[in-house]
Coordinates of N, CA and C in Angstrom, one line a residue:
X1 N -40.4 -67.4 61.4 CA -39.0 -67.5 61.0 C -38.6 -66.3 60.1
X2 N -37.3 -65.8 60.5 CA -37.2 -65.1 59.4 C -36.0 -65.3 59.1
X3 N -35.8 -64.9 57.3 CA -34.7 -65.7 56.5 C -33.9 -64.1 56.0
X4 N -32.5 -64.4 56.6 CA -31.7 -63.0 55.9 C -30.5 -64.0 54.7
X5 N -30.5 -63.2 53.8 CA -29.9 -63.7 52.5 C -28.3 -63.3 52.8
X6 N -27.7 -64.0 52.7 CA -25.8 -63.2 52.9 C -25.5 -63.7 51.3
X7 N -25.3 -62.7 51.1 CA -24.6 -62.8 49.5 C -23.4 -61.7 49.6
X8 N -22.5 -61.5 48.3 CA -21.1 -60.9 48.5 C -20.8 -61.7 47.1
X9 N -19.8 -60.6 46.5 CA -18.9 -60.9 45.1 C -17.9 -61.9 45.7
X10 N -17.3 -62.2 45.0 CA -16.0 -63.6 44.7 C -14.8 -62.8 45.9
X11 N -14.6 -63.3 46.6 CA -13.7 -62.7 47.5 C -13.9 -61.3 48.5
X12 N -15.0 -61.3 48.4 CA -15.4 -60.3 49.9 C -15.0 -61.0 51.2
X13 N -15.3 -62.3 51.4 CA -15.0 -62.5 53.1 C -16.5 -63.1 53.3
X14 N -17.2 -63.7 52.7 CA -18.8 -64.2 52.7 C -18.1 -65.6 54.0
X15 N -17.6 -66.4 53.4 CA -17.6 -67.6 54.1 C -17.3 -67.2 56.0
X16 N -16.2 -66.4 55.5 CA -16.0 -65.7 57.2 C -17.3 -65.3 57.6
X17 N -17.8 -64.0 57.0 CA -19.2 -64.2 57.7 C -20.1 -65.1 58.2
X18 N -20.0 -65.8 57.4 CA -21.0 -66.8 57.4 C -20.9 -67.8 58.4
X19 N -19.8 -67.9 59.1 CA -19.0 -69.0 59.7 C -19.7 -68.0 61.1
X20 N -19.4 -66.9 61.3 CA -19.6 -65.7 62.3 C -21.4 -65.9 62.4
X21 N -22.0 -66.2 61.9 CA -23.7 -66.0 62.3 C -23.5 -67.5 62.9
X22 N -22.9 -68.5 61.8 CA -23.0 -69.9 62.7 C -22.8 -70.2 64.3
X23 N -21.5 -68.9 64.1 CA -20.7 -68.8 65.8 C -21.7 -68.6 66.9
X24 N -22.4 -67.6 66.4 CA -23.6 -66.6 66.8 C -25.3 -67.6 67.4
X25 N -25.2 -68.8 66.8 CA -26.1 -69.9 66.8 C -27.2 -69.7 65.7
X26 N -26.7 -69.2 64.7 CA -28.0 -69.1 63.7 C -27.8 -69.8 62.2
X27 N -28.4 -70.8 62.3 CA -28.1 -71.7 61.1 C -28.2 -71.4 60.2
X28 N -26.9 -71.1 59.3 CA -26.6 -71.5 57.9 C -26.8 -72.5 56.8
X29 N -27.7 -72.1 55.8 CA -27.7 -73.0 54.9 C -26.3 -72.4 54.0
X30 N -25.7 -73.0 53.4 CA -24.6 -73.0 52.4 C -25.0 -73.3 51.0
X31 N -25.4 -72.2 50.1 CA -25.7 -73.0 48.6 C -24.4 -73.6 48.6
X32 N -23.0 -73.0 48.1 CA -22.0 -73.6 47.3 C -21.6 -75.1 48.0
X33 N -21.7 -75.4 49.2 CA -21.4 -76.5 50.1 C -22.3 -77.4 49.3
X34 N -23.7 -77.2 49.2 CA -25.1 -78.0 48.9 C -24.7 -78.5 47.6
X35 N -23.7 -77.1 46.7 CA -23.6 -77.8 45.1 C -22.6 -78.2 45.0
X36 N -21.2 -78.3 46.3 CA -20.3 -79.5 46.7 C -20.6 -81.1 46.5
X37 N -21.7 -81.3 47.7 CA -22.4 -82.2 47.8 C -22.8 -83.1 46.7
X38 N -24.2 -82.0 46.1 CA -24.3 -82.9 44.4 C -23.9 -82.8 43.5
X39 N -22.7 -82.4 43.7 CA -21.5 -82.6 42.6 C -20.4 -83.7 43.0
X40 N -20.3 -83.8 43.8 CA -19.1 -85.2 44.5 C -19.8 -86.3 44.5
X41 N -18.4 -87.1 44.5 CA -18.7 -88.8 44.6 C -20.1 -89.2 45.0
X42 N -20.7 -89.8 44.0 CA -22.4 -90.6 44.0 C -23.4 -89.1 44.1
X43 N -22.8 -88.0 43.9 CA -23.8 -86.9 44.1 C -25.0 -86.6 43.0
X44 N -26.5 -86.4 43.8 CA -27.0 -86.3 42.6 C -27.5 -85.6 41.6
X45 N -26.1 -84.1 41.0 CA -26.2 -83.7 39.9 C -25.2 -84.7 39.0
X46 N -24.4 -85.7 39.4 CA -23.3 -86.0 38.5 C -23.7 -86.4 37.0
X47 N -24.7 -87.7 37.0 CA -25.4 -87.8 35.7 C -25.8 -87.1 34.8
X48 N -26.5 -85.8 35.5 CA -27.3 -85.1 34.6 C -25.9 -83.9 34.2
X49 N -25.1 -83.8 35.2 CA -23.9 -82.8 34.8 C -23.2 -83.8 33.1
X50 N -23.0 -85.1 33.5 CA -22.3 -85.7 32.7 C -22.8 -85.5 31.0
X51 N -24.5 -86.3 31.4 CA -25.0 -86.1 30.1 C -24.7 -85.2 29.5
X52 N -24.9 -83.5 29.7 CA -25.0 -82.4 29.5 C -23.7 -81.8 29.1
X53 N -22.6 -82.2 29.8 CA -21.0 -82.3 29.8 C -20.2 -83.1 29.2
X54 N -20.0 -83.7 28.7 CA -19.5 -85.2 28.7 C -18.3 -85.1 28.8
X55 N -17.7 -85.5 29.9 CA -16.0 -85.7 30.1 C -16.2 -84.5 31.7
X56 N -16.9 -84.1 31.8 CA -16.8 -83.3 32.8 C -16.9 -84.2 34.8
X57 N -17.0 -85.3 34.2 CA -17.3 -86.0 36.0 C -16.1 -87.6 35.9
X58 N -15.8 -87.8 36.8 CA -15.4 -89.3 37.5 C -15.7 -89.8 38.2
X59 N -14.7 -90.3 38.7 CA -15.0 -91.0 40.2 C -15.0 -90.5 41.7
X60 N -14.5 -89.0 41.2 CA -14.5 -88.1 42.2 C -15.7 -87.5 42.1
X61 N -16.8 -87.7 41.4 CA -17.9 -86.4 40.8 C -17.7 -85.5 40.2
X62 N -17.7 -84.8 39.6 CA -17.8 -83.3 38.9 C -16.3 -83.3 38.8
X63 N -15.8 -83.0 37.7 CA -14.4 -82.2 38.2 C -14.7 -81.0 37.3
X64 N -14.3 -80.1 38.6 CA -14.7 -78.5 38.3 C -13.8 -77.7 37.6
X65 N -12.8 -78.1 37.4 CA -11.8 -77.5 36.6 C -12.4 -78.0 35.6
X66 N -12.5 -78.8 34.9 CA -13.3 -78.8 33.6 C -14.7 -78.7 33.5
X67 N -15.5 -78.7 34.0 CA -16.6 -77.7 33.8 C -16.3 -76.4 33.7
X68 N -16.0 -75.8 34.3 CA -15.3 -74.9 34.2 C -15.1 -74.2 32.9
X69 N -14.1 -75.2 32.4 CA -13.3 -74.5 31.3 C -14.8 -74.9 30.1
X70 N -15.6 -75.7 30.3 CA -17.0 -76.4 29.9 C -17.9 -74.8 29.4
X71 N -17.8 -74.0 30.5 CA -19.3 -73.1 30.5 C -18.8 -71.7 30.9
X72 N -17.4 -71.6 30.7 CA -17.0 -70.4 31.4 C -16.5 -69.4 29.7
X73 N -17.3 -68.2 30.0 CA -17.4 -67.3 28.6 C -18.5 -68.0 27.8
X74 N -19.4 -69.1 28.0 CA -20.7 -69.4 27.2 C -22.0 -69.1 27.8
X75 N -22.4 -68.4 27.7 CA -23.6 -68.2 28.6 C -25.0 -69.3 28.1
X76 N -25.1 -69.9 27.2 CA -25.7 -71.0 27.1 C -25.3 -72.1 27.4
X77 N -23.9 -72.6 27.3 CA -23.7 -73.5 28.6 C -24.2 -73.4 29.6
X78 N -23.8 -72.1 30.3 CA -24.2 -71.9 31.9 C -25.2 -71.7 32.0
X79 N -26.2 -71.7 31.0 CA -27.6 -70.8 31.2 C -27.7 -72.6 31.6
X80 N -27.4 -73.5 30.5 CA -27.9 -75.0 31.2 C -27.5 -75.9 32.7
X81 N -26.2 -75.4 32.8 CA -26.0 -76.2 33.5 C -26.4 -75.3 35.2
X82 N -26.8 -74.2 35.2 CA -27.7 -73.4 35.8 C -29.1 -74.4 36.4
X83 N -29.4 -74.3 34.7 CA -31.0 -75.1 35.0 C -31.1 -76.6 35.6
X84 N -30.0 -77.3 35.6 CA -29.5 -78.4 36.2 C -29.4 -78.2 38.2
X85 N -28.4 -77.3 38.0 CA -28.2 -76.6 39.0 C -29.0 -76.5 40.6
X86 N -29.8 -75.3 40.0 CA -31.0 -74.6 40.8 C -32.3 -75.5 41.6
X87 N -32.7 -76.2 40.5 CA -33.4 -76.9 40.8 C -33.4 -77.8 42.5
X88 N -32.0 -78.4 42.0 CA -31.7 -79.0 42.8 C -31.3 -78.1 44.2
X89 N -30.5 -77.4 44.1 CA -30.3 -76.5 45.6 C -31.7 -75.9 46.2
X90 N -32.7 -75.2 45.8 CA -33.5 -75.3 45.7 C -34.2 -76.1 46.7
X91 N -34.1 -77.5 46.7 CA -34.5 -78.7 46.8 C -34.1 -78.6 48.1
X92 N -33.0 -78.7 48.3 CA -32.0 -78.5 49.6 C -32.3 -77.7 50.8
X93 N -32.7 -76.6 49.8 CA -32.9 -75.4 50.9 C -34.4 -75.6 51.5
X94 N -35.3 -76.0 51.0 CA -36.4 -76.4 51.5 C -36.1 -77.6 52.6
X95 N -35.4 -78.4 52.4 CA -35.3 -79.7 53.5 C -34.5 -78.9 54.6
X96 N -33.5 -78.0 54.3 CA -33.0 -77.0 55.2 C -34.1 -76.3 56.1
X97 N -34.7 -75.7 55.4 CA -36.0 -75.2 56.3 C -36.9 -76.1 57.4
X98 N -36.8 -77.2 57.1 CA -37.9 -78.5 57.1 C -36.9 -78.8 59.0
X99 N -35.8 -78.8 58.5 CA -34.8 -79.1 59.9 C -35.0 -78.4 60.8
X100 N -35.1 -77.0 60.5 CA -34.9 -75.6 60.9 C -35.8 -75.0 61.6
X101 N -37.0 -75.5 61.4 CA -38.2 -74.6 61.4 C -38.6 -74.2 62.5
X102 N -37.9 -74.7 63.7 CA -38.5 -73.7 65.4 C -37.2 -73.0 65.3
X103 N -36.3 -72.6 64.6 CA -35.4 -71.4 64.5 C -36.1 -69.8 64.1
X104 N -35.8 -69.0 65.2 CA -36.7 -67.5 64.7 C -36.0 -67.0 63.5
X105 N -34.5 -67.1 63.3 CA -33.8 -66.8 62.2 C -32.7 -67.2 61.5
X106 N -32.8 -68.0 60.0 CA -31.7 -68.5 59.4 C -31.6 -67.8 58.6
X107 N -29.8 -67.8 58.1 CA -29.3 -67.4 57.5 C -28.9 -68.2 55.7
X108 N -29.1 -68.0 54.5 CA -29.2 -68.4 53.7 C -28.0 -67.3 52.7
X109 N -26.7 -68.4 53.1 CA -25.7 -67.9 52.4 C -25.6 -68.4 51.0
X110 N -25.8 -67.5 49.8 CA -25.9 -67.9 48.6 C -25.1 -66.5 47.3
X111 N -23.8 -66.9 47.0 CA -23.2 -66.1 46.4 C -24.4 -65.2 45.1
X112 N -24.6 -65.6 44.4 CA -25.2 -64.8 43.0 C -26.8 -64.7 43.5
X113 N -27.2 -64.3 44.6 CA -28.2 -64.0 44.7 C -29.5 -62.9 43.8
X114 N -28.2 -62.1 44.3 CA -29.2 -60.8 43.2 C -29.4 -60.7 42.1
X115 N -28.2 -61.8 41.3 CA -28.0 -62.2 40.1 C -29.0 -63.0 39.4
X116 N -29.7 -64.1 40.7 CA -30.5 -65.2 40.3 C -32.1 -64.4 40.8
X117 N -32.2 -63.4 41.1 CA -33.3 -63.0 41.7 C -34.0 -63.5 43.2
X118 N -32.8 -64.4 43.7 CA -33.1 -64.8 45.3 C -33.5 -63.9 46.5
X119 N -33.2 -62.4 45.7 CA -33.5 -61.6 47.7 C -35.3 -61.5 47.3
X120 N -35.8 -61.7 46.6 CA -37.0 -61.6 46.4 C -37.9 -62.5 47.7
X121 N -37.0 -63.7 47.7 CA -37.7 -64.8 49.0 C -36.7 -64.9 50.6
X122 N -36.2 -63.1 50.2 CA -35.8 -63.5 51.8 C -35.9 -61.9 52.4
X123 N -36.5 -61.7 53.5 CA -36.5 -61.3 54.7 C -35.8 -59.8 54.8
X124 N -34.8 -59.9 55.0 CA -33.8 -58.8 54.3 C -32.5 -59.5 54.0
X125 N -31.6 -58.7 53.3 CA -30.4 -59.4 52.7 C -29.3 -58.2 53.0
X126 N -28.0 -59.0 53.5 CA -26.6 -58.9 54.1 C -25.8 -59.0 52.8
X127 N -25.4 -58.1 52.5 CA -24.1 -58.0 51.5 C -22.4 -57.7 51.9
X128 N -22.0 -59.0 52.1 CA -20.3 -58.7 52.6 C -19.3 -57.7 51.6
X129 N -18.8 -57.0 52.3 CA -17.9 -56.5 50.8 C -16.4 -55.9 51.6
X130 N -15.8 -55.7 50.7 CA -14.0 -55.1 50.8 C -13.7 -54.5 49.8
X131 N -13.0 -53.2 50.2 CA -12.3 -53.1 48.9 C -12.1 -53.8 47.9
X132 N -11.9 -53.0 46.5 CA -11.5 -53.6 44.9 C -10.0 -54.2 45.2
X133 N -8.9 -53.6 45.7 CA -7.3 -54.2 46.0 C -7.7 -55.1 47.0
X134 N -8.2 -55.1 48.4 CA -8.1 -56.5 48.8 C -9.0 -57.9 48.5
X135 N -10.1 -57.5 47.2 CA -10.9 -58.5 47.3 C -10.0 -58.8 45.9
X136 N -8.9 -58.4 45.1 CA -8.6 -58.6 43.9 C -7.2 -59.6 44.8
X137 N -6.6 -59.0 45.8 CA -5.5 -59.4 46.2 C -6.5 -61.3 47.2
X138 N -7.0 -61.1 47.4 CA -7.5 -62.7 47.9 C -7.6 -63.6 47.4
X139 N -8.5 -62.8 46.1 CA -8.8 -64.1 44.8 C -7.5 -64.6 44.4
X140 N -6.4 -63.6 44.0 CA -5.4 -64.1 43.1 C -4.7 -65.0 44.0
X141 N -4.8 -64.8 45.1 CA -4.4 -65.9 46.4 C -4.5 -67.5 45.9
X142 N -5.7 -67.7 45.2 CA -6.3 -69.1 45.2 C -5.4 -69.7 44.7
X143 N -5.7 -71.2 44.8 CA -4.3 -71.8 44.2 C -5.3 -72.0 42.7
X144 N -4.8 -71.9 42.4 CA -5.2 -71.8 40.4 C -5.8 -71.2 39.5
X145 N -6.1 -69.8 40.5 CA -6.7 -68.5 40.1 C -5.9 -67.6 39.5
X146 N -6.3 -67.4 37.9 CA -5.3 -66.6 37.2 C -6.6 -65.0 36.9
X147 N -5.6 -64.2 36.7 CA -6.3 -62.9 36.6 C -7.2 -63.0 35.5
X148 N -7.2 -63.5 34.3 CA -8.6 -63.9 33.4 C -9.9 -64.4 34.1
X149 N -9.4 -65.6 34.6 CA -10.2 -66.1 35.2 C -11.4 -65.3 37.0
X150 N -10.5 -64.9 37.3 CA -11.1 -63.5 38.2 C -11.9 -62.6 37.1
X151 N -11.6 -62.3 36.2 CA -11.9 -61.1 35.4 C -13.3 -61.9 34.8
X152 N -12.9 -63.3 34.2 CA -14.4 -63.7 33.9 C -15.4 -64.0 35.0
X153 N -15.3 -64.6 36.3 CA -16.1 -64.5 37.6 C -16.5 -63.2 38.1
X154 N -15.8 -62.3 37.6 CA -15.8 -60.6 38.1 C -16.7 -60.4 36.9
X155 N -17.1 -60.8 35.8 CA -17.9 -60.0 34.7 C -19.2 -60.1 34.9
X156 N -19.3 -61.4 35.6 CA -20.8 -62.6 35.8 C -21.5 -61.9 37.1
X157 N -20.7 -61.0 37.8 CA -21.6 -60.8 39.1 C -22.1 -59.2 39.0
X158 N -22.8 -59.2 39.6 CA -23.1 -57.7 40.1 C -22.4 -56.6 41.0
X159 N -21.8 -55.4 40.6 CA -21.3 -54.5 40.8 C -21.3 -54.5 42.2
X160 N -20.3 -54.4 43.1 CA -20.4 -54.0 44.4 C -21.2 -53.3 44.9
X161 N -20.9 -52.2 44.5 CA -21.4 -50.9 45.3 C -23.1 -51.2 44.5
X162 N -23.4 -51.3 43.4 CA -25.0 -52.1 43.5 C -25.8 -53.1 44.8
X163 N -24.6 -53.7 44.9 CA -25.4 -55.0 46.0 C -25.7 -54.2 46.8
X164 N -24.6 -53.5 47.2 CA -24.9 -52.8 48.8 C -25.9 -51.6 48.5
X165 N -25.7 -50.7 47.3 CA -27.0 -50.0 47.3 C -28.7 -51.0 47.9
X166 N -28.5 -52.2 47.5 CA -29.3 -52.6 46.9 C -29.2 -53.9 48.7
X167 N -28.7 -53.6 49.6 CA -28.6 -54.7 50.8 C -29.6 -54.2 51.8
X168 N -30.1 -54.3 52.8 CA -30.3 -54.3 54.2 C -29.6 -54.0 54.9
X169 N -28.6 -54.3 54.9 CA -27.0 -54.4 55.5 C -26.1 -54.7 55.1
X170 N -24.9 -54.2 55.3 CA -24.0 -54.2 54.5 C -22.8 -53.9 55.9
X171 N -21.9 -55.4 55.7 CA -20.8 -56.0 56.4 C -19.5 -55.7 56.1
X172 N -18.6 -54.9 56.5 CA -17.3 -54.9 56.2 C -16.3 -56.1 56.8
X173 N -15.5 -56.5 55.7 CA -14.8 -57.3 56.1 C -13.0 -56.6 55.3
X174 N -13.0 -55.6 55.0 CA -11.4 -55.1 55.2 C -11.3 -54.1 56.4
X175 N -11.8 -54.8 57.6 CA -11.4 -54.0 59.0 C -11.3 -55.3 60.0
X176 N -10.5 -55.3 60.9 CA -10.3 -55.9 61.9 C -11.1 -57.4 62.0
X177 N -11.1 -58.3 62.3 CA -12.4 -59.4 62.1 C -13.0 -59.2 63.5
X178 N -12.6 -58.7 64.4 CA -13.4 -58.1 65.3 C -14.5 -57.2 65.7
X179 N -14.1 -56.4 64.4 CA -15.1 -55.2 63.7 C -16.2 -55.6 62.7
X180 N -15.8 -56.9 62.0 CA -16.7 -57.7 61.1 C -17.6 -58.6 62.2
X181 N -16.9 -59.0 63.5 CA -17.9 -59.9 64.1 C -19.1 -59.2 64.7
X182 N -18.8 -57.8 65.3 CA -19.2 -56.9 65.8 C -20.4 -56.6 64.8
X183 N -20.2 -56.3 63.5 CA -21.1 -55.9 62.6 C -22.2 -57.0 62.7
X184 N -21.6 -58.5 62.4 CA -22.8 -59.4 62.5 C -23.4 -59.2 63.0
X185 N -23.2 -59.0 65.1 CA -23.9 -59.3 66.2 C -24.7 -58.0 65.7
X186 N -24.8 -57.1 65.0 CA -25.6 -56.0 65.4 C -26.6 -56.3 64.0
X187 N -26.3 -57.1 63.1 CA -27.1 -57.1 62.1 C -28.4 -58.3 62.9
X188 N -27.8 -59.2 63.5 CA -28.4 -60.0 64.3 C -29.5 -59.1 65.4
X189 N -29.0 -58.7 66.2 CA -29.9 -57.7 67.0 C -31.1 -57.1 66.2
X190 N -30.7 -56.1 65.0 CA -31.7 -55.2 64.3 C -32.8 -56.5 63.8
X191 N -32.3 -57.7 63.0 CA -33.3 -58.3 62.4 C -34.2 -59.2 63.4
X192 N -33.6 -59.4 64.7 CA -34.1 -59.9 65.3 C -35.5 -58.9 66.4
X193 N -35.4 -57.8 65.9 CA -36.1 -56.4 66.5 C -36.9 -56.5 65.6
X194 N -36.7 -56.6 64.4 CA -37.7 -56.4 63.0 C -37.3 -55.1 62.4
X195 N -35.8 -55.2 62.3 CA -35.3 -53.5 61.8 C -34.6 -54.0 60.8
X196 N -34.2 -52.9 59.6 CA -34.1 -53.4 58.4 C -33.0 -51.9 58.2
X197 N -32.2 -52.0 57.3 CA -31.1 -50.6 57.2 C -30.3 -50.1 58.1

């Protein structure tokens, strides 16, 4: 089996991609979906989020706007709620594998990869990217995304043009989505050859 890493800063177009290898038949794990999961109703980071947080969960699980505002500019918050975190995805991604395993190649979409040291356990690694104006103009898109807050998610990641120094491949997604699907299929083809760059 072999495992390619898709990682991408805060508004490159990752989920698009990622949706595009799915299209393609090659399963996706989703970290942020996985830390959806044990963060929502009966999910099992809620407790240990709570203890750690307190006022940070309900009855909905996690509410992330207040975590958020919990660990965002602390890096010892986040260093903890990280170590809560990881463990558990982690966890995930192995029972992912466990499902997976007569697949020749999955895909392991995980934003802060290079950040957490993840390309180390994969295969080769897919970096989505777009321009600085359209990946700035997406984010501010979100509903409750203010320019600080971009700026503090923009301080936490690693430099664009690093990742892609630093990719196997490297996906455009400020061209056509036809031209982005096109890229997959061929990133698909090379890794499935045993080709890398």
């Amino acid at each position: 089996m072999t495992i390619l890493g898709l990682t991408g800063s805060i508004g490159m177009g990752k989920s698009t991609v990622a949706a595009m290898f799915a299209d393609a038949g090659v399963p996706v794990f989703d970290a942020d979906a996985a830390v959806h999961r044990l963060q929502g109703p009966g999910g099992g980071l809620v407790a240990a989020i709570e203890a750690r947080f307190p006022g940070t969960t309900g009855a909905q699980g996690v509410d992330r706007a207040a975590l958020g505002q919990a660990v965002l500019g602390d890096d010892a918050a986040m260093r903890a709620l990280e170590a809560i975190v990881h463990p558990a995805v982690r966890a995930e991604r192995e029972a992912f594998l466990v499902r997976h395993h007569d697949s020749p190649l999955v895909v392991f979409d995980i934003p802060l990869l290079f950040e957490t040291g993840g390309e180390r356990d994969m295969d080769f690694v897919v970096v989505v990217s777009a321009s600085a104006p359209v990946q700035r103009e997406r984010v501010l898109a979100r509903p409750g995304m203010t320019l600080a807050r971009f700026e503090a998610i923009d301080s936490r990641q690693m430099r664009d043009t690093e990742k892609r120094a630093h990719a196997d491949f490297v996906i455009p997604t400020d061209v056509p989505l036809d031209e982005t699907r096109a890229a997959v299929l061929r990133v698909i083809a090379c890794v499935r050859d045993g080709q890398g760059r």
